[in-house]
Coordinates of C-alpha atoms and ligand atoms in Angstrom, one line a residue:
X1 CA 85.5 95.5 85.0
X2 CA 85.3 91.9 83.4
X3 CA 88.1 91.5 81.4
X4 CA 91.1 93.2 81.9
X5 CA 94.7 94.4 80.5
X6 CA 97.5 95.6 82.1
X7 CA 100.4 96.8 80.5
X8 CA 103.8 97.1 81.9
X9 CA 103.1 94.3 84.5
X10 CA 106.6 93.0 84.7
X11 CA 107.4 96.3 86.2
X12 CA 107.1 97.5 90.4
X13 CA 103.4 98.6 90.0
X14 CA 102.2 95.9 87.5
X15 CA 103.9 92.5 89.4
X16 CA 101.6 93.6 92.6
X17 CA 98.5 94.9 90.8
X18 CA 97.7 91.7 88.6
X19 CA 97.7 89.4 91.1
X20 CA 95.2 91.6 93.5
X21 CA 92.9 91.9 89.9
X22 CA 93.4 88.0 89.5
X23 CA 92.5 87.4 93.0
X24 CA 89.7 89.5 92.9
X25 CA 88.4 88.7 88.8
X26 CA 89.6 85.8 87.9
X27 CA 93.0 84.3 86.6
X28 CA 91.7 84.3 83.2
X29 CA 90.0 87.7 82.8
X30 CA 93.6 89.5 83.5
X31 CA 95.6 89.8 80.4
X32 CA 99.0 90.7 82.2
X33 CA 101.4 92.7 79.2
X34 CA 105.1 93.0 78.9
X35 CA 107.3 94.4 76.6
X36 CA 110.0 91.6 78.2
X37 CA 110.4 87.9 79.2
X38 CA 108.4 88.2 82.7
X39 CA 110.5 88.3 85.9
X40 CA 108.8 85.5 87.7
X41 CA 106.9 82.6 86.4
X42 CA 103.6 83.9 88.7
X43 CA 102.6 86.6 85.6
X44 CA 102.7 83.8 83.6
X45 CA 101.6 80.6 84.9
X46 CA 98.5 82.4 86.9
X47 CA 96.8 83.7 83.7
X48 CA 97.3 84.7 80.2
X49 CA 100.5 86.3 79.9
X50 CA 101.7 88.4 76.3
X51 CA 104.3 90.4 75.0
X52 CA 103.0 94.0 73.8
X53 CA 104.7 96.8 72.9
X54 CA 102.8 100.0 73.1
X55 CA 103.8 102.0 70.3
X56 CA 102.5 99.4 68.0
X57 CA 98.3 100.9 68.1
X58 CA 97.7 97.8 66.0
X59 CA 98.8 94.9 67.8
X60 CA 97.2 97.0 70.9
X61 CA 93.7 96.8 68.9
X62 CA 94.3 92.6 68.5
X63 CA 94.5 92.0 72.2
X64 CA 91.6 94.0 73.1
X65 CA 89.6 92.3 70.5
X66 CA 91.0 88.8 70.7
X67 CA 90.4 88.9 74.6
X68 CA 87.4 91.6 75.0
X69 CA 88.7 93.9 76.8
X70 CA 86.7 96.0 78.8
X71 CA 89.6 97.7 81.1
X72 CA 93.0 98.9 80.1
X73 CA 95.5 100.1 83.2
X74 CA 98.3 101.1 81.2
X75 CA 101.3 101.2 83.3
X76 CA 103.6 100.8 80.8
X77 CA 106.3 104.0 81.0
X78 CA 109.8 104.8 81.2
X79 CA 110.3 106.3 85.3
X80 CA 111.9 109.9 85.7
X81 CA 115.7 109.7 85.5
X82 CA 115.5 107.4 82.6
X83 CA 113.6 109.9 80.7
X84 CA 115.7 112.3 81.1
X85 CA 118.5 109.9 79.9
X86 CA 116.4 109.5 76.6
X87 CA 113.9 112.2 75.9
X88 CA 113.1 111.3 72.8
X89 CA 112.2 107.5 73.5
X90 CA 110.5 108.5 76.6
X91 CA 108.0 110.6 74.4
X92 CA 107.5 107.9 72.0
X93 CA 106.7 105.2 75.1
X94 CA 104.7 107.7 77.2
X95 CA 102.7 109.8 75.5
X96 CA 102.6 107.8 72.2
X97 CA 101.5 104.9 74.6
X98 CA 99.1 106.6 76.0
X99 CA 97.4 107.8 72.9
X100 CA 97.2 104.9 71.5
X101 CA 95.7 103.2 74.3
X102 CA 93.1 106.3 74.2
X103 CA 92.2 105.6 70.5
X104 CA 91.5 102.3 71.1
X105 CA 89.8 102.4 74.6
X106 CA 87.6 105.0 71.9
X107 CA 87.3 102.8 69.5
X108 CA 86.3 99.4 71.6
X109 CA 84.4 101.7 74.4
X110 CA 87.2 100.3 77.2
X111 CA 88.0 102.2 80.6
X112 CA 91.1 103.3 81.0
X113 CA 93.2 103.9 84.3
X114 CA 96.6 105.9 83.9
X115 CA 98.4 106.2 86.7
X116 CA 100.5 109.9 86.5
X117 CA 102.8 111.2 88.9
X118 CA 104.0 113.4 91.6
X119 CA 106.6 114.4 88.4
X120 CA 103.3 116.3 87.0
X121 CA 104.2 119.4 88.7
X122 CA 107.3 121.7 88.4
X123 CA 109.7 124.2 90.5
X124 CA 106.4 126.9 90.8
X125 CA 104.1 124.6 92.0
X126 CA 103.3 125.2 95.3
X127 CA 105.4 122.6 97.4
X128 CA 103.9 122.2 100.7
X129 CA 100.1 121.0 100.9
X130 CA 99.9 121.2 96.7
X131 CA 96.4 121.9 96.1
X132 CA 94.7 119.3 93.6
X133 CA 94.2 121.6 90.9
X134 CA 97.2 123.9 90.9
X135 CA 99.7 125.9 88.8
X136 CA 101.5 122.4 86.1
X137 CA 105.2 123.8 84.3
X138 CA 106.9 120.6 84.8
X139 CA 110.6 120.9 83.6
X140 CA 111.4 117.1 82.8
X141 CA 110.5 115.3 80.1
X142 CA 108.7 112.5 82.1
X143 CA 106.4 115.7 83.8
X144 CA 105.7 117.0 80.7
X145 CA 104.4 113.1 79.6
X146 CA 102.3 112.8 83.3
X147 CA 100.6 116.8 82.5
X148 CA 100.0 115.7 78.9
X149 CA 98.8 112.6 79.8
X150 CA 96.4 113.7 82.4
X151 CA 95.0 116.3 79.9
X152 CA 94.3 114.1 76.8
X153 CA 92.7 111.3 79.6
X154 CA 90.2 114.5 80.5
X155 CA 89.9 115.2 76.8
X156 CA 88.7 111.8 76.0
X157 CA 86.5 111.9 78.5
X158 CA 84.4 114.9 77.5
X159 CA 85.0 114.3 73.9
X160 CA 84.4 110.9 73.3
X161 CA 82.9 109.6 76.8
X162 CA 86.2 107.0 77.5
X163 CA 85.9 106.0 80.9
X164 CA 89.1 107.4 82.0
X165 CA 90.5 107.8 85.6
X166 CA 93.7 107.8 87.2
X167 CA 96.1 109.5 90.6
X168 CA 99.1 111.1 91.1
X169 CA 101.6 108.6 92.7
X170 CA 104.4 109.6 94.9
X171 CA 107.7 107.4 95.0
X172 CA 106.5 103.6 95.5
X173 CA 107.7 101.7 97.6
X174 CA 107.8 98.1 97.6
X175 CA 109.8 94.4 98.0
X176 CA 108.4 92.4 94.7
X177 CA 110.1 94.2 91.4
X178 CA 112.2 97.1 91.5
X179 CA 112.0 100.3 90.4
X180 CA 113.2 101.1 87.0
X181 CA 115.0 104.4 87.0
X182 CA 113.3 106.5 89.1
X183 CA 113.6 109.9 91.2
X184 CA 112.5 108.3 94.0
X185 CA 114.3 104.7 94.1
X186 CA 116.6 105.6 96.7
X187 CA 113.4 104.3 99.2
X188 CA 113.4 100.9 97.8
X189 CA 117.0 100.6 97.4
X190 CA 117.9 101.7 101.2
X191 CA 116.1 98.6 102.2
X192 CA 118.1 96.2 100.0
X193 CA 121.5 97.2 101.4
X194 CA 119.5 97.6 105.3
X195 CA 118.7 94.2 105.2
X196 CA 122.2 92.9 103.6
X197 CA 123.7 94.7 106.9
X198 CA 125.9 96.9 104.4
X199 CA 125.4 100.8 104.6
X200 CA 123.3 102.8 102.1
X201 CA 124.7 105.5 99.7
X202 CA 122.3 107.4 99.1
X203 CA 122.0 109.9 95.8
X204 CA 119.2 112.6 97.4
X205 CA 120.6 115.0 100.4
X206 CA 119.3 114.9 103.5
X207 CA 116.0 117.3 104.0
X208 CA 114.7 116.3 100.6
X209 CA 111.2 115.7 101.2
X210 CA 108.9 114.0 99.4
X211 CA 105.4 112.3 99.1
X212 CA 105.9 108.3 99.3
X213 CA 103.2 105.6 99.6
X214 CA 103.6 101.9 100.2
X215 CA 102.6 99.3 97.0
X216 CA 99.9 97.8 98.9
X217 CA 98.1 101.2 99.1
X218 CA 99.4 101.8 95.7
X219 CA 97.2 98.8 94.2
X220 CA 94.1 99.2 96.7
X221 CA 94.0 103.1 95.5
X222 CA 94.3 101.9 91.9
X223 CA 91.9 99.1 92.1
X224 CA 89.2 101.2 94.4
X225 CA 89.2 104.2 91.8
X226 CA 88.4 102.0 89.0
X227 CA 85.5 99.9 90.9
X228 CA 84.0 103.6 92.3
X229 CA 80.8 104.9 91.8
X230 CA 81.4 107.3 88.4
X231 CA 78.6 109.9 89.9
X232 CA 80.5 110.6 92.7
X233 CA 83.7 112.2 90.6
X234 CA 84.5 115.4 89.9
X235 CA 87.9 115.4 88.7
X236 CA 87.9 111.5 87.3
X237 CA 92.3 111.9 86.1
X238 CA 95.1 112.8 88.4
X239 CA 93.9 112.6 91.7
X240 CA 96.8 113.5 94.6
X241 CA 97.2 111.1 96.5
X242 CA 99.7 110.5 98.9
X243 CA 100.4 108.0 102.2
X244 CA 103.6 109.4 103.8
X245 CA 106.5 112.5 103.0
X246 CA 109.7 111.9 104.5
X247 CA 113.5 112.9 103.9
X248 CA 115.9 110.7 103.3
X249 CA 117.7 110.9 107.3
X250 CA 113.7 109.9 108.1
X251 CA 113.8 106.7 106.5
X252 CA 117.3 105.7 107.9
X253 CA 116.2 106.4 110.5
X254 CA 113.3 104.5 110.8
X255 CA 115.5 101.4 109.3
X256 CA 117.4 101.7 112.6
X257 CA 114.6 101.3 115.2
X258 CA 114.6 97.8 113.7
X259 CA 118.6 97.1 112.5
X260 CA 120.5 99.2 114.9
X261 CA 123.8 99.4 113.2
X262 CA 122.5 100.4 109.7
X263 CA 124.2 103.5 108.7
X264 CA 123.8 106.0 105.6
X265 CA 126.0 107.9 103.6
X266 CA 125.5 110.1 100.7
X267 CA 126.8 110.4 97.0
X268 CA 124.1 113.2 96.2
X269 CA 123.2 112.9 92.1
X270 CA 122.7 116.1 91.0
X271 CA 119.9 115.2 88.1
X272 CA 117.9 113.5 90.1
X273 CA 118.3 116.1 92.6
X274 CA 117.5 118.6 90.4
X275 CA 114.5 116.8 89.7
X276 CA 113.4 116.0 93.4
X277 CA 113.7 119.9 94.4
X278 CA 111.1 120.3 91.4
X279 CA 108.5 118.3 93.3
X280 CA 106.1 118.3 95.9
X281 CA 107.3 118.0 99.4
X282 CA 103.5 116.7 100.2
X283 CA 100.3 116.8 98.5
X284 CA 96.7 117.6 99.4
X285 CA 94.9 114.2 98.7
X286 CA 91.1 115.5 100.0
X287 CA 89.8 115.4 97.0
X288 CA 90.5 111.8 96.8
X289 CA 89.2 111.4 99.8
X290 CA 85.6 113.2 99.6
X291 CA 85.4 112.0 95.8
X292 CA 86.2 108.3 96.7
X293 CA 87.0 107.8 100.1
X294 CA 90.5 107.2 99.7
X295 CA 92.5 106.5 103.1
X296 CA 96.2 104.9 103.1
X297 CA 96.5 102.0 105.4
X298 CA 100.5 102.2 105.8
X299 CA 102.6 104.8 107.7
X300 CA 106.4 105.1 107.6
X301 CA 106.6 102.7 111.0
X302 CA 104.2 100.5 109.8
X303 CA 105.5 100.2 106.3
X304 CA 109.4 99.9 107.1
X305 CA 107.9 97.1 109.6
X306 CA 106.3 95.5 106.6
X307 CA 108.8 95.9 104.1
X308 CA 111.9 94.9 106.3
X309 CA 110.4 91.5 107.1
X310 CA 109.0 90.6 103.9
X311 CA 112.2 91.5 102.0
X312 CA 114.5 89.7 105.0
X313 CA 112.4 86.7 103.6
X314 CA 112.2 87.3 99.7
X315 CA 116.1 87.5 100.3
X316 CA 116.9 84.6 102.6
X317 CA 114.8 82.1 99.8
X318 CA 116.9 83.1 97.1
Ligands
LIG1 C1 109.9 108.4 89.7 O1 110.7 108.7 90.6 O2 110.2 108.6 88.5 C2 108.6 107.8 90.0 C3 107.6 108.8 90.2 C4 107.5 109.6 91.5 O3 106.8 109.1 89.3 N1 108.7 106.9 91.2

């Protein structure tokens, strides 16, 4: 990796990862792309900073040639809920995105990292401990994007050599962007209102388990699978990987080892219930582990620790 692009980075994974690739390859070999007027002048006054839409393949082939590229992590995506929202743009984003980022990773012999989802399996996948390679009938739109999208990254792979590798995430959770939309959000949001001392409504019913990680582990996993050694993968795309799974009562009550009088309620959403009860409750990550060595660094404690003090700040500078 020399030169890199990253798309979607004005959203929650893209405002952490390019300043860990800046840090670590320069300011100017990062090529940080939104679709939108960046959130905070950081993106932009750290390194180059452009506006790309991803369904355009041409204007996709002018910044990797302008700027030779030699890496493309291609974030850019529309979350869970808000696909099901708008199938039919979610399609366009996702998977035409993604192919066109194929065809011209092809075409300009760029790696590619694509970053699919706990959303990749459905109701019949095996829930607890879900193996790495397992039964995929995803019954939402954004699933049927994340087991596309994993499929045509292996297919471009063996067809055409495209150095393409990528995880599952689980929900993110993190103090820099928000979430857009997402099954999952209700873990990022919880903190807002925690630290505001107002009570937390929360959309998912209590016992609804799921796989969650922290966005520092989220960029070191990204970051690591990208720098590891190619001879030691087997599976290269959509590798589980996971850091924590809690249920929502967890979390609160987590929050409330640190702010005592935080309380929760619930307003429970049924799509995006719907869709949690169609996912994981926790993953088998080992192949990530014996492929690449990965290892999360954050717990729940450790990450409500982290995430309540930095976010008390964030907040309190505003
Ligand atoms: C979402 O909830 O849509 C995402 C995801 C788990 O892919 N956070």
């Amino acid at each position: 990796m020399k030169r890199i692009l990253v798309t979607g980075a004005t959203g929650q994974i893209g405002s952490e990862l390019v300043p860990a690739l800046r840090s670590r390859y320069g300011n100017a070999n990062v090529v940080a792309a939104g679709h939108k007027k960046p959130p905070h002048q950081g993106v932009v006054e750290e390194g180059p900073y452009i506006t790309l839409d991803v369904t355009q393949i041409e204007a996709i082939s002018a910044v990797v040639r302008d700027y030779q590229i030699d890496t493309i992590f291609h974030l850019a995506a529309l979350l869970s809920a808000v696909s099901e929202k708008n199938p039919q743009l979610a399609w366009k984003v996702n998977m035409g995105g993604l192919y066109n980022i194929l065809e011209v990773s092809r075409e300009n012999n760029c790696a590619v990292f694509f970053p699919s989802s706990i959303g990749a399996f459905g109701p019949n996948t095996p829930r607890d401990n879900t193996p790495q390679d397992t039964l995929q009938r995803p019954n939402t739109l954004y699933g049927v994007c994340k087991v596309s999208g994993e499929l045509l990254c292996d297919y471009y792979y063996t067809r055409y050599g495209v150095d393409t590798r990528g995880v599952r995430y689980p929900g993110l959770i993190s103090y820099e962007t928000l979430p857009g939309g997402g099954t999952t959000d209700y873990a990022v949001e919880i903190f807002y209102d925690a630290v505001a001392n107002k009570p937390y409504d929360c959309f998912l019913k209590p016992g609804t388990y799921l796989d969650m990680m922290y966005m520092p582990d989220a960029v070191r996993a990204a970051i690591e699978l990208m720098e590891a050694d190619a001879t030691g993968l087997k599976h290269r795309n959509a590798f589980n990987i996971t850091a924590m799974s809690f249920a929502p009562e967890e979390l609160a009550a987590s929050i409330q080892t640190l702010i005592p009088g935080f309380s929760m309620r619930y307003t429970v959403d049924p799509v995006r219930q719907a869709i949690a009860d169609s996912w994981p409750r926790h993953m088998d990550d080992h192949a990530a582990q014996e492929e690449w060595g990965w290892k999360p660094q954050y717990n729940l404690e450790h990450m409500t620790r982290d995430m309540i003090e930095r976010l008390s700040k964030k907040l309190e500078h505003r």
